[in-house]
Structure formats: structure tokens, C-alpha cells
Amino acid sequence: MIRFEKVSKTYPGQSHSALDTVSVDIEKGEFVFLVGASGSGKSTFLRLILRESQATDGRVHVAGKDLNRLAGWKVPRLRRQIGTVFQDFRLLQNKTVAENVAFALQVIGKSRSDIERLVPETLELVGLSEKSERMPDELSGGEQQRVAIARAFVNRPMILIADEPTGNLDPTTSLGIMKLLDRINRTGTTVIMATHDAGIVDQMRKRVIELADGKVVRDEARGAYGYEN
Amino acid sequence: MQMTYVFTELKQGLRRNVSMHLAVVLTLFVSLTLVGLGALLKFQADHAEEHFGKINQVVVWLCNDASKASTCTGKVSPAQKAAIIKVVESNPEAKGYHVESQQTAYDKTKRLFGQQYQTKLPADFGPDDLRESVWIDLKDRHKAAGIMSAVQGLDGVDSIRDSRGLVGPIFKILDRMQIGSLLTAGILLMAALLLVANTIRLTAYARRREIGIMRLVGAGTLYIMLPFLLEALITAVAGVALAAIALTSFEYFAIIRGVSDLRLMPWVDWTDLRMAVTAAAILGPILTVAPTLLLTRKYLKV
């Protein structure tokens, strides 16, 4: 599903690489935690998958496509296969919960009937059916993140990228979000989650890829947040 | 493609930046009106040139019985005329020439000045009161000194009229007005371009969250750009419409109901106006849509 082949990325004007000859294979349906200190290269890793930036060296393959060779006009089509969730939710404050979720479908040209079917279905999945007409500022942090997940998943993407989705949430709420991501993963969606939350990584026992100074320093199948002695 | 979002955004965009859009519309209106006026002045210059004859002409008046010049001893003789024409033909500054007889000059005077003017002339006014002439076309309107000095002083030459001196000031005024209006229009069009650029930057900033989400969920570039393009097109249409109204009013009030009574020369008409408005109608959308396309590609890069 995702393959990094000796990928390096150096941003213009920077002397050291954000990613340094990284090689990683992520299979379809996997759940992967991406861990590492701030500045270790996690965000760059995610940006390369989304084709928000391009590798300086090496090859990035996503959903069977070589992103180095992907024409600019084909990028939107690639992104329709990837859902993205952020720490700060990024909801549109002037739209209701349902409208926020529907927005992701409207702007890629889905039909009204598809939208009317998929939005309630997805809100049901994230447990927000009752709050579909609420505005984002009427919701708790955990609920807002659920809306963000619903928006990312409503188009049934093959890959879900979550960049510190529990960063702003308390432990109990974070657990609820993780359960939701796990449920989405069990539908066959590949989930890649960048996090600093040791408790969650240790509890979930999924694959862990650790980055340090742009290099992969650990890749464990059922890993913990830190090294286990 | 779902257009609901595009039209909602368009409506919001127009409302959000109403003062900026008004500034663009007004600047476009004034600059396109000036472009249109520049075009009308060009057409007016064409009409004037057609009417007054070519600007690059020198007329040599030959002696008649009433001539008092020192080179005249009565009406020009065939031999003198042949000598003058020979000088004209051999001069490198002359492109061509034609001779206008006394009769032709008389007919032309009657036609040009009309019946009313003729009644003020003596009853026995006839072709013999006018002079035969040689109309010389110049190769270069700026070079006539050589031929004028070559002909000046020849026997049978009464006087020389430099058409450039007669018609020149009219063209000079028209040329300057045209340059002035086009220069002002150029500066204003630049202002319009900068205003459009600012509007796009502000709108892109105000909508950065929506645009960011659209990019992430895979909305196409055209779909993201469409509200911006439509906004640009609407301001252009408004600017063009106002300019068209202004130019039409100018044609009607200043020309048709104004100077056209002065039968000095043919004035710009509705056909000319149509062409000037067409120029503004083409230029307006180009001026707003082109920078929008360029800048949205920059700010909304997928």
C-alpha cells in the first residue's frame, strides 16, 4: 500500500535532511504508529504520502502510484484515497457537524444521493448521529475530533493518516478516539498515526516505526512507545 | 461537478470583499472608458486623414493672371509647367504627383464650400480666378525641404503650400489626446491588476481553512479556483458594462448631439463606438481573469 525506497528529503535552505534514506513497507490494512521526538521527520513522512511535498531522493509509492512521477493534476485523485486527521481538528466553524462531513464529498463532486447516504452512515459510525445539526463550538474536543475523523473517512479512503489526533485530548477521550480508529482499521483501511502518546501506543500493541533525526531507528511488529528492556 | 458550493462561495466572496470589488469595478470602468476613448480618437484621426487628404503632401500653386509673385509673368506657360514637373519627377523626395487644373479646382471649391458660400463670391467668379496646382506626395512626411527648395523660385511657381503645416496641428492634437488617454488608461489598468491581485490574496487568506481542507480531500484545482474566477469575471463584466454606458453617452451627447453640427470633418459614428466597446469588452475580462488564473495557481497550489 505504501512503500518508501531509500527516501531522503531536504527542504530548500536547510543543510540537514528531514528524512535520510528511509525505507519502509506498509501493507494494506495495517495499523502503524509513527513515533519519535519533535523534528524527527514524522510530519515530513506524512507529507510525502499526501504528496504535499516530494522526495529529494528515492521513491515513494502510494496505492500503486510512484509519487515522484505522478503528474500534478492527478494529485487530487490520489488524495481522495487518503483521509487525514489533525491534532487541531480543522473543522469549518460556520458549518454544522453534518455539513462539515458533507463538505468533503461536495468538493469532490459526489452526487446528492451519495452524500445523503454516506454522511448519516459515517456519523453513526463515529457515534455522532444525535449531534449532526450542532455547530463545532457546541461540541467537546473529543466530539470535534470524531467529526474530523468522520470527514476523513466519509469517502471510504484506503489510507487514513492521523497526525497526533489525541494531542489535545484527555486520556479517556483519547482512548475513545483510538477505539474508533481501530474500528476503521478493521474495515480494511490502512491507518498511519503519528503520536507522542506513549500510553496509547503501549496499550494498542500495533506496529511501531520510530524516527530519529530523519532515520528509521526502530520498526517493530507489535511494539511499544519506547525500547523495552 | 457540484456547483452548490461554488455559487455559495461566490456569493460569500462577493459580499465579504464588497469594497475591494467596488474598487476594482470603478478602476476598470475608468480605465476601460479611457481605452475606449483612445480607440475613438484613433478612429477620429483616421477619418480626419481621409477627409483632409494625406498628411504627407506638398502643393505647388502655379501662376495665374492675377499672381503677383516675382516668378510670375502672367499665367504659367506650358513650357514652364513642363520644367516644374520635370523637377518634381526627378526629385528623390517625391513619391508621385498629380496636376489639378483650374477647372478641377473650381469644381472642388464649389463642392467643398457649398451653395451658401458661393453666393458671397462675385458673380463672375470662375475657374480663371483659381490657380492650377501640382500635388506632390512625399515618400517621407518628415522630408520635404529638398523638394520645396528645388521648386521654389522656378518660373511659373506662384507659391508652395506645405499640407503638413495645415493639417499637422489637428493630427498633433488628436495624437496627443490619444497618447494621453492610452497612457492614463495604462496606469489605471495597472492599478486594476494590483487591486485584483490584492483581492485574491485577501480572499485566499480568508478562506485558507476551506481551501486547505479541499486540497486534502482531493478537490480538483479548477473546482478550488472556480469561485475566484467567477468573482473576477463578475467584476470585469460590471466594469465593461459601465465603460460601455460611458462611451455610448460620450458618442451620443458629445458627438452626435454635440460637435457633429460642426461640419469640419466626419466624426466617429456608431460603428466606431461598437469597435471601441468591443475592445473594452475583450480587455476587461482578460485583465481580471488572467491575474486570477496566475495568482490562484500560486496561492492555491495543490
mmCIF file of N, CA and C in Angstrom, chain A residues 76-186:
data_model
loop_
_atom_site.group_PDB
_atom_site.id
_atom_site.type_symbol
_atom_site.label_atom_id
_atom_site.label_comp_id
_atom_site.label_asym_id
_atom_site.label_seq_id
_atom_site.Cartn_x
_atom_site.Cartn_y
_atom_site.Cartn_z
ATOM 1 N N PRO A 76 -5.040 15.375 -6.835
ATOM 2 C CA PRO A 76 -6.347 15.323 -6.153
ATOM 3 C C PRO A 76 -6.939 13.910 -6.124
ATOM 4 N N ARG A 77 -6.787 13.194 -7.241
ATOM 5 C CA ARG A 77 -7.336 11.826 -7.299
ATOM 6 C C ARG A 77 -6.655 10.914 -6.265
ATOM 7 N N LEU A 78 -5.337 11.108 -6.090
ATOM 8 C CA LEU A 78 -4.601 10.334 -5.086
ATOM 9 C C LEU A 78 -5.141 10.646 -3.690
ATOM 10 N N ARG A 79 -5.367 11.945 -3.443
ATOM 11 C CA ARG A 79 -5.775 12.358 -2.092
ATOM 12 C C ARG A 79 -7.181 11.888 -1.742
ATOM 13 N N ARG A 80 -7.966 11.566 -2.769
ATOM 14 C CA ARG A 80 -9.308 11.035 -2.473
ATOM 15 C C ARG A 80 -9.219 9.643 -1.851
ATOM 16 N N GLN A 81 -8.055 9.017 -1.998
ATOM 17 C CA GLN A 81 -7.876 7.680 -1.423
ATOM 18 C C GLN A 81 -7.218 7.747 -0.049
ATOM 19 N N ILE A 82 -6.959 8.978 0.413
ATOM 20 C CA ILE A 82 -6.297 9.155 1.710
ATOM 21 C C ILE A 82 -7.128 10.114 2.572
ATOM 22 N N GLY A 83 -7.491 9.666 3.764
ATOM 23 C CA GLY A 83 -8.173 10.565 4.704
ATOM 24 C C GLY A 83 -7.138 11.129 5.660
ATOM 25 N N THR A 84 -7.353 12.379 6.114
ATOM 26 C CA THR A 84 -6.359 12.987 7.015
ATOM 27 C C THR A 84 -7.038 13.586 8.245
ATOM 28 N N VAL A 85 -6.443 13.331 9.398
ATOM 29 C CA VAL A 85 -6.957 13.876 10.669
ATOM 30 C C VAL A 85 -5.809 14.602 11.365
ATOM 31 N N PHE A 86 -6.125 15.787 11.934
ATOM 32 C CA PHE A 86 -5.074 16.573 12.591
ATOM 33 C C PHE A 86 -5.365 16.748 14.080
ATOM 34 N N GLN A 87 -4.329 17.160 14.769
ATOM 35 C CA GLN A 87 -4.447 17.414 16.204
ATOM 36 C C GLN A 87 -5.465 18.523 16.489
ATOM 37 N N ASP A 88 -5.479 19.552 15.603
ATOM 38 C CA ASP A 88 -6.350 20.717 15.857
ATOM 39 C C ASP A 88 -7.701 20.610 15.118
ATOM 40 N N PHE A 89 -8.101 19.457 14.736
ATOM 41 C CA PHE A 89 -9.418 19.121 14.138
ATOM 42 C C PHE A 89 -9.679 19.772 12.769
ATOM 43 N N ARG A 90 -9.376 21.068 12.661
ATOM 44 C CA ARG A 90 -9.575 21.823 11.399
ATOM 45 C C ARG A 90 -11.000 21.710 10.853
ATOM 46 N N LEU A 91 -11.966 21.988 11.723
ATOM 47 C CA LEU A 91 -13.366 21.980 11.266
ATOM 48 C C LEU A 91 -13.745 23.385 10.790
ATOM 49 N N LEU A 92 -14.762 23.442 9.940
ATOM 50 C CA LEU A 92 -15.253 24.752 9.497
ATOM 51 C C LEU A 92 -16.295 25.213 10.509
ATOM 52 N N GLN A 93 -16.001 26.321 11.180
ATOM 53 C CA GLN A 93 -16.823 26.754 12.303
ATOM 54 C C GLN A 93 -18.205 27.252 11.880
ATOM 55 N N ASN A 94 -18.350 27.610 10.622
ATOM 56 C CA ASN A 94 -19.646 28.135 10.170
ATOM 57 C C ASN A 94 -20.552 27.036 9.594
ATOM 58 N N LYS A 95 -20.125 25.789 9.721
ATOM 59 C CA LYS A 95 -20.941 24.679 9.214
ATOM 60 C C LYS A 95 -21.275 23.723 10.350
ATOM 61 N N THR A 96 -22.442 23.076 10.216
ATOM 62 C CA THR A 96 -22.832 22.099 11.244
ATOM 63 C C THR A 96 -21.959 20.848 11.105
ATOM 64 N N VAL A 97 -22.142 19.933 12.050
ATOM 65 C CA VAL A 97 -21.405 18.661 12.016
ATOM 66 C C VAL A 97 -21.637 17.955 10.676
ATOM 67 N N ALA A 98 -22.909 17.815 10.310
ATOM 68 C CA ALA A 98 -23.240 17.110 9.068
ATOM 69 C C ALA A 98 -22.675 17.846 7.852
ATOM 70 N N GLU A 99 -22.746 19.181 7.895
ATOM 71 C CA GLU A 99 -22.237 19.965 6.754
ATOM 72 C C GLU A 99 -20.718 19.841 6.627
ATOM 73 N N ASN A 100 -20.032 19.776 7.780
ATOM 74 C CA ASN A 100 -18.579 19.599 7.755
ATOM 75 C C ASN A 100 -18.211 18.283 7.074
ATOM 76 N N VAL A 101 -18.971 17.244 7.411
ATOM 77 C CA VAL A 101 -18.672 15.931 6.833
ATOM 78 C C VAL A 101 -19.055 15.914 5.343
ATOM 79 N N ALA A 102 -20.209 16.515 5.061
ATOM 80 C CA ALA A 102 -20.690 16.529 3.666
ATOM 81 C C ALA A 102 -19.750 17.341 2.761
ATOM 82 N N PHE A 103 -19.121 18.372 3.345
ATOM 83 C CA PHE A 103 -18.228 19.253 2.579
ATOM 84 C C PHE A 103 -17.160 18.450 1.826
ATOM 85 N N ALA A 104 -16.602 17.430 2.518
ATOM 86 C CA ALA A 104 -15.538 16.621 1.908
ATOM 87 C C ALA A 104 -16.042 15.895 0.666
ATOM 88 N N LEU A 105 -17.339 15.574 0.650
ATOM 89 C CA LEU A 105 -17.904 14.873 -0.511
ATOM 90 C C LEU A 105 -18.332 15.856 -1.602
ATOM 91 N N GLN A 106 -18.907 16.989 -1.149
ATOM 92 C CA GLN A 106 -19.369 18.006 -2.122
ATOM 93 C C GLN A 106 -18.229 18.462 -3.023
ATOM 94 N N VAL A 107 -17.082 18.765 -2.398
ATOM 95 C CA VAL A 107 -15.995 19.381 -3.167
ATOM 96 C C VAL A 107 -15.285 18.395 -4.095
ATOM 97 N N ILE A 108 -15.576 17.110 -3.948
ATOM 98 C CA ILE A 108 -15.001 16.187 -4.941
ATOM 99 C C ILE A 108 -16.081 15.716 -5.919
ATOM 100 N N GLY A 109 -17.241 16.392 -5.844
ATOM 101 C CA GLY A 109 -18.256 16.190 -6.874
ATOM 102 C C GLY A 109 -19.156 14.979 -6.669
ATOM 103 N N LYS A 110 -19.281 14.484 -5.423
ATOM 104 C CA LYS A 110 -20.192 13.353 -5.182
ATOM 105 C C LYS A 110 -21.646 13.809 -5.360
ATOM 106 N N SER A 111 -22.482 12.849 -5.770
ATOM 107 C CA SER A 111 -23.885 13.209 -6.014
ATOM 108 C C SER A 111 -24.615 13.440 -4.689
ATOM 109 N N ARG A 112 -25.706 14.177 -4.803
ATOM 110 C CA ARG A 112 -26.506 14.479 -3.614
ATOM 111 C C ARG A 112 -26.973 13.185 -2.923
ATOM 112 N N SER A 113 -27.366 12.178 -3.733
ATOM 113 C CA SER A 113 -27.870 10.941 -3.126
ATOM 114 C C SER A 113 -26.744 10.218 -2.375
ATOM 115 N N ASP A 114 -25.532 10.235 -2.926
ATOM 116 C CA ASP A 114 -24.399 9.621 -2.221
ATOM 117 C C ASP A 114 -24.159 10.330 -0.890
ATOM 118 N N ILE A 115 -24.215 11.671 -0.953
ATOM 119 C CA ILE A 115 -23.960 12.455 0.262
ATOM 120 C C ILE A 115 -25.019 12.151 1.315
ATOM 121 N N GLU A 116 -26.272 12.084 0.872
ATOM 122 C CA GLU A 116 -27.371 11.828 1.820
ATOM 123 C C GLU A 116 -27.279 10.437 2.433
ATOM 124 N N ARG A 117 -26.644 9.523 1.733
ATOM 125 C CA ARG A 117 -26.485 8.155 2.267
ATOM 126 C C ARG A 117 -25.235 8.067 3.158
ATOM 127 N N LEU A 118 -24.115 8.607 2.657
ATOM 128 C CA LEU A 118 -22.826 8.402 3.338
ATOM 129 C C LEU A 118 -22.671 9.212 4.626
ATOM 130 N N VAL A 119 -23.199 10.430 4.654
ATOM 131 C CA VAL A 119 -22.975 11.288 5.827
ATOM 132 C C VAL A 119 -23.623 10.701 7.088
ATOM 133 N N PRO A 120 -24.935 10.346 7.058
ATOM 134 C CA PRO A 120 -25.526 9.763 8.275
ATOM 135 C C PRO A 120 -24.861 8.445 8.672
ATOM 136 N N GLU A 121 -24.492 7.661 7.648
ATOM 137 C CA GLU A 121 -23.845 6.369 7.900
ATOM 138 C C GLU A 121 -22.532 6.574 8.675
ATOM 139 N N THR A 122 -21.760 7.574 8.236
ATOM 140 C CA THR A 122 -20.454 7.825 8.859
ATOM 141 C C THR A 122 -20.622 8.450 10.249
ATOM 142 N N LEU A 123 -21.617 9.327 10.379
ATOM 143 C CA LEU A 123 -21.851 9.941 11.696
ATOM 144 C C LEU A 123 -22.294 8.865 12.699
ATOM 145 N N GLU A 124 -23.021 7.888 12.216
ATOM 146 C CA GLU A 124 -23.433 6.748 13.046
ATOM 147 C C GLU A 124 -22.193 5.982 13.510
ATOM 148 N N LEU A 125 -21.273 5.760 12.566
ATOM 149 C CA LEU A 125 -20.042 5.018 12.859
ATOM 150 C C LEU A 125 -19.224 5.700 13.965
ATOM 151 N N VAL A 126 -19.155 7.060 13.899
ATOM 152 C CA VAL A 126 -18.344 7.771 14.899
ATOM 153 C C VAL A 126 -19.164 8.135 16.140
ATOM 154 N N GLY A 127 -20.437 7.741 16.152
ATOM 155 C CA GLY A 127 -21.278 7.939 17.330
ATOM 156 C C GLY A 127 -21.782 9.365 17.491
ATOM 157 N N LEU A 128 -22.022 10.066 16.379
ATOM 158 C CA LEU A 128 -22.480 11.455 16.494
ATOM 159 C C LEU A 128 -23.806 11.715 15.773
ATOM 160 N N SER A 129 -24.574 10.652 15.543
ATOM 161 C CA SER A 129 -25.853 10.808 14.815
ATOM 162 C C SER A 129 -26.751 11.847 15.466
ATOM 163 N N GLU A 130 -26.725 11.846 16.803
ATOM 164 C CA GLU A 130 -27.631 12.747 17.525
ATOM 165 C C GLU A 130 -27.203 14.215 17.436
ATOM 166 N N LYS A 131 -25.948 14.426 17.066
ATOM 167 C CA LYS A 131 -25.428 15.798 17.103
ATOM 168 C C LYS A 131 -25.121 16.344 15.720
ATOM 169 N N SER A 132 -25.756 15.780 14.713
ATOM 170 C CA SER A 132 -25.422 16.155 13.329
ATOM 171 C C SER A 132 -25.730 17.624 13.018
ATOM 172 N N GLU A 133 -26.687 18.220 13.746
ATOM 173 C CA GLU A 133 -27.042 19.606 13.445
ATOM 174 C C GLU A 133 -26.360 20.613 14.367
ATOM 175 N N ARG A 134 -25.484 20.120 15.249
ATOM 176 C CA ARG A 134 -24.760 21.022 16.151
ATOM 177 C C ARG A 134 -23.639 21.742 15.396
ATOM 178 N N MET A 135 -23.260 22.890 15.951
ATOM 179 C CA MET A 135 -22.098 23.597 15.390
ATOM 180 C C MET A 135 -20.847 23.096 16.117
ATOM 181 N N PRO A 136 -19.669 23.164 15.476
ATOM 182 C CA PRO A 136 -18.455 22.627 16.117
ATOM 183 C C PRO A 136 -18.194 23.196 17.504
ATOM 184 N N ASP A 137 -18.471 24.511 17.715
ATOM 185 C CA ASP A 137 -18.150 25.080 19.033
ATOM 186 C C ASP A 137 -19.110 24.628 20.136
ATOM 187 N N GLU A 138 -20.122 23.851 19.757
ATOM 188 C CA GLU A 138 -21.030 23.296 20.775
ATOM 189 C C GLU A 138 -20.591 21.891 21.195
ATOM 190 N N LEU A 139 -19.489 21.430 20.634
ATOM 191 C CA LEU A 139 -19.033 20.063 20.900
ATOM 192 C C LEU A 139 -17.777 20.055 21.777
ATOM 193 N N SER A 140 -17.550 18.939 22.459
ATOM 194 C CA SER A 140 -16.309 18.788 23.236
ATOM 195 C C SER A 140 -15.156 18.497 22.261
ATOM 196 N N GLY A 141 -13.916 18.534 22.792
ATOM 197 C CA GLY A 141 -12.749 18.262 21.946
ATOM 198 C C GLY A 141 -12.820 16.877 21.306
ATOM 199 N N GLY A 142 -13.208 15.899 22.120
ATOM 200 C CA GLY A 142 -13.289 14.529 21.617
ATOM 201 C C GLY A 142 -14.321 14.410 20.499
ATOM 202 N N GLU A 143 -15.454 15.097 20.704
ATOM 203 C CA GLU A 143 -16.515 15.045 19.672
ATOM 204 C C GLU A 143 -16.057 15.739 18.395
ATOM 205 N N GLN A 144 -15.339 16.850 18.556
ATOM 206 C CA GLN A 144 -14.835 17.553 17.358
ATOM 207 C C GLN A 144 -13.863 16.649 16.591
ATOM 208 N N GLN A 145 -13.038 15.901 17.343
ATOM 209 C CA GLN A 145 -12.105 15.015 16.652
ATOM 210 C C GLN A 145 -12.860 13.886 15.950
ATOM 211 N N ARG A 146 -13.988 13.473 16.530
ATOM 212 C CA ARG A 146 -14.808 12.446 15.869
ATOM 213 C C ARG A 146 -15.376 12.982 14.547
ATOM 214 N N VAL A 147 -15.762 14.240 14.586
ATOM 215 C CA VAL A 147 -16.275 14.855 13.343
ATOM 216 C C VAL A 147 -15.153 14.871 12.291
ATOM 217 N N ALA A 148 -13.940 15.248 12.751
ATOM 218 C CA ALA A 148 -12.816 15.298 11.830
ATOM 219 C C ALA A 148 -12.533 13.916 11.239
ATOM 220 N N ILE A 149 -12.667 12.883 12.089
ATOM 221 C CA ILE A 149 -12.442 11.505 11.610
ATOM 222 C C ILE A 149 -13.545 11.122 10.618
ATOM 223 N N ALA A 150 -14.784 11.515 10.953
ATOM 224 C CA ALA A 150 -15.904 11.222 10.037
ATOM 225 C C ALA A 150 -15.648 11.873 8.683
ATOM 226 N N ARG A 151 -15.163 13.120 8.689
ATOM 227 C CA ARG A 151 -14.884 13.821 7.426
ATOM 228 C C ARG A 151 -13.767 13.112 6.640
ATOM 229 N N ALA A 152 -12.773 12.615 7.389
ATOM 230 C CA ALA A 152 -11.664 11.940 6.721
ATOM 231 C C ALA A 152 -12.087 10.586 6.158
ATOM 232 N N PHE A 153 -13.082 9.953 6.807
ATOM 233 C CA PHE A 153 -13.439 8.577 6.435
ATOM 234 C C PHE A 153 -14.682 8.495 5.540
ATOM 235 N N VAL A 154 -15.396 9.594 5.411
ATOM 236 C CA VAL A 154 -16.697 9.539 4.721
ATOM 237 C C VAL A 154 -16.578 9.066 3.271
ATOM 238 N N ASN A 155 -15.431 9.308 2.663
ATOM 239 C CA ASN A 155 -15.236 8.888 1.268
ATOM 240 C C ASN A 155 -14.647 7.479 1.201
ATOM 241 N N ARG A 156 -14.616 6.798 2.343
ATOM 242 C CA ARG A 156 -14.073 5.434 2.463
ATOM 243 C C ARG A 156 -12.686 5.331 1.824
ATOM 244 N N PRO A 157 -11.698 6.086 2.367
ATOM 245 C CA PRO A 157 -10.364 6.051 1.766
ATOM 246 C C PRO A 157 -9.642 4.734 2.066
ATOM 247 N N MET A 158 -8.625 4.433 1.279
ATOM 248 C CA MET A 158 -7.843 3.210 1.510
ATOM 249 C C MET A 158 -6.853 3.429 2.662
ATOM 250 N N ILE A 159 -6.472 4.702 2.831
ATOM 251 C CA ILE A 159 -5.467 5.031 3.858
ATOM 252 C C ILE A 159 -6.015 6.150 4.740
ATOM 253 N N LEU A 160 -5.787 6.046 6.049
ATOM 254 C CA LEU A 160 -6.150 7.147 6.950
ATOM 255 C C LEU A 160 -4.882 7.603 7.666
ATOM 256 N N ILE A 161 -4.574 8.880 7.511
ATOM 257 C CA ILE A 161 -3.398 9.438 8.170
ATOM 258 C C ILE A 161 -3.873 10.284 9.340
ATOM 259 N N ALA A 162 -3.308 10.027 10.522
ATOM 260 C CA ALA A 162 -3.707 10.804 11.698
ATOM 261 C C ALA A 162 -2.449 11.406 12.310
ATOM 262 N N ASP A 163 -2.395 12.736 12.299
ATOM 263 C CA ASP A 163 -1.204 13.416 12.814
ATOM 264 C C ASP A 163 -1.500 13.890 14.243
ATOM 265 N N GLU A 164 -1.062 13.129 15.200
ATOM 266 C CA GLU A 164 -1.295 13.392 16.627
ATOM 267 C C GLU A 164 -2.765 13.683 16.924
ATOM 268 N N PRO A 165 -3.656 12.768 16.603
ATOM 269 C CA PRO A 165 -5.101 13.043 16.764
ATOM 270 C C PRO A 165 -5.532 13.156 18.220
ATOM 271 N N THR A 166 -4.716 12.637 19.140
ATOM 272 C CA THR A 166 -5.116 12.700 20.552
ATOM 273 C C THR A 166 -4.315 13.757 21.308
ATOM 274 N N GLY A 167 -3.528 14.528 20.588
ATOM 275 C CA GLY A 167 -2.634 15.508 21.204
ATOM 276 C C GLY A 167 -3.331 16.526 22.089
ATOM 277 N N ASN A 168 -4.585 16.853 21.754
ATOM 278 C CA ASN A 168 -5.310 17.878 22.513
ATOM 279 C C ASN A 168 -6.362 17.283 23.445
ATOM 280 N N LEU A 169 -6.325 15.960 23.618
ATOM 281 C CA LEU A 169 -7.436 15.317 24.343
ATOM 282 C C LEU A 169 -6.956 14.653 25.641
ATOM 283 N N ASP A 170 -7.904 14.525 26.589
ATOM 284 C CA ASP A 170 -7.545 13.845 27.842
ATOM 285 C C ASP A 170 -7.474 12.336 27.599
ATOM 286 N N PRO A 171 -6.859 11.584 28.530
ATOM 287 C CA PRO A 171 -6.640 10.146 28.300
ATOM 288 C C PRO A 171 -7.911 9.357 27.993
ATOM 289 N N THR A 172 -8.994 9.638 28.714
ATOM 290 C CA THR A 172 -10.226 8.866 28.483
ATOM 291 C C THR A 172 -10.767 9.133 27.080
ATOM 292 N N THR A 173 -10.810 10.398 26.714
ATOM 293 C CA THR A 173 -11.306 10.752 25.371
ATOM 294 C C THR A 173 -10.381 10.170 24.306
ATOM 295 N N SER A 174 -9.071 10.218 24.565
ATOM 296 C CA SER A 174 -8.103 9.680 23.617
ATOM 297 C C SER A 174 -8.375 8.201 23.357
ATOM 298 N N LEU A 175 -8.710 7.503 24.430
ATOM 299 C CA LEU A 175 -8.991 6.073 24.292
ATOM 300 C C LEU A 175 -10.182 5.844 23.364
ATOM 301 N N GLY A 176 -11.190 6.663 23.526
ATOM 302 C CA GLY A 176 -12.371 6.572 22.652
ATOM 303 C C GLY A 176 -11.984 6.801 21.195
ATOM 304 N N ILE A 177 -11.131 7.778 20.954
ATOM 305 C CA ILE A 177 -10.679 8.068 19.576
ATOM 306 C C ILE A 177 -9.893 6.878 19.026
ATOM 307 N N MET A 178 -9.050 6.279 19.873
ATOM 308 C CA MET A 178 -8.259 5.138 19.419
ATOM 309 C C MET A 178 -9.149 3.951 19.065
ATOM 310 N N LYS A 179 -10.196 3.763 19.878
ATOM 311 C CA LYS A 179 -11.138 2.667 19.573
ATOM 312 C C LYS A 179 -11.784 2.894 18.212
ATOM 313 N N LEU A 180 -12.098 4.155 17.959
ATOM 314 C CA LEU A 180 -12.726 4.499 16.677
ATOM 315 C C LEU A 180 -11.755 4.254 15.506
ATOM 316 N N LEU A 181 -10.504 4.662 15.686
ATOM 317 C CA LEU A 181 -9.511 4.430 14.629
ATOM 318 C C LEU A 181 -9.297 2.924 14.423
ATOM 319 N N ASP A 182 -9.347 2.178 15.517
ATOM 320 C CA ASP A 182 -9.182 0.723 15.419
ATOM 321 C C ASP A 182 -10.350 0.104 14.640
ATOM 322 N N ARG A 183 -11.534 0.626 14.924
ATOM 323 C CA ARG A 183 -12.724 0.111 14.210
ATOM 324 C C ARG A 183 -12.597 0.403 12.699
ATOM 325 N N ILE A 184 -12.141 1.610 12.387
ATOM 326 C CA ILE A 184 -11.942 1.974 10.974
ATOM 327 C C ILE A 184 -10.881 1.070 10.344
ATOM 328 N N ASN A 185 -9.825 0.801 11.088
ATOM 329 C CA ASN A 185 -8.753 -0.071 10.599
ATOM 330 C C ASN A 185 -9.305 -1.476 10.295
ATOM 331 N N ARG A 186 -10.235 -1.915 11.121
ATOM 332 C CA ARG A 186 -10.781 -3.263 10.913
ATOM 333 C C ARG A 186 -11.685 -3.350 9.684
#
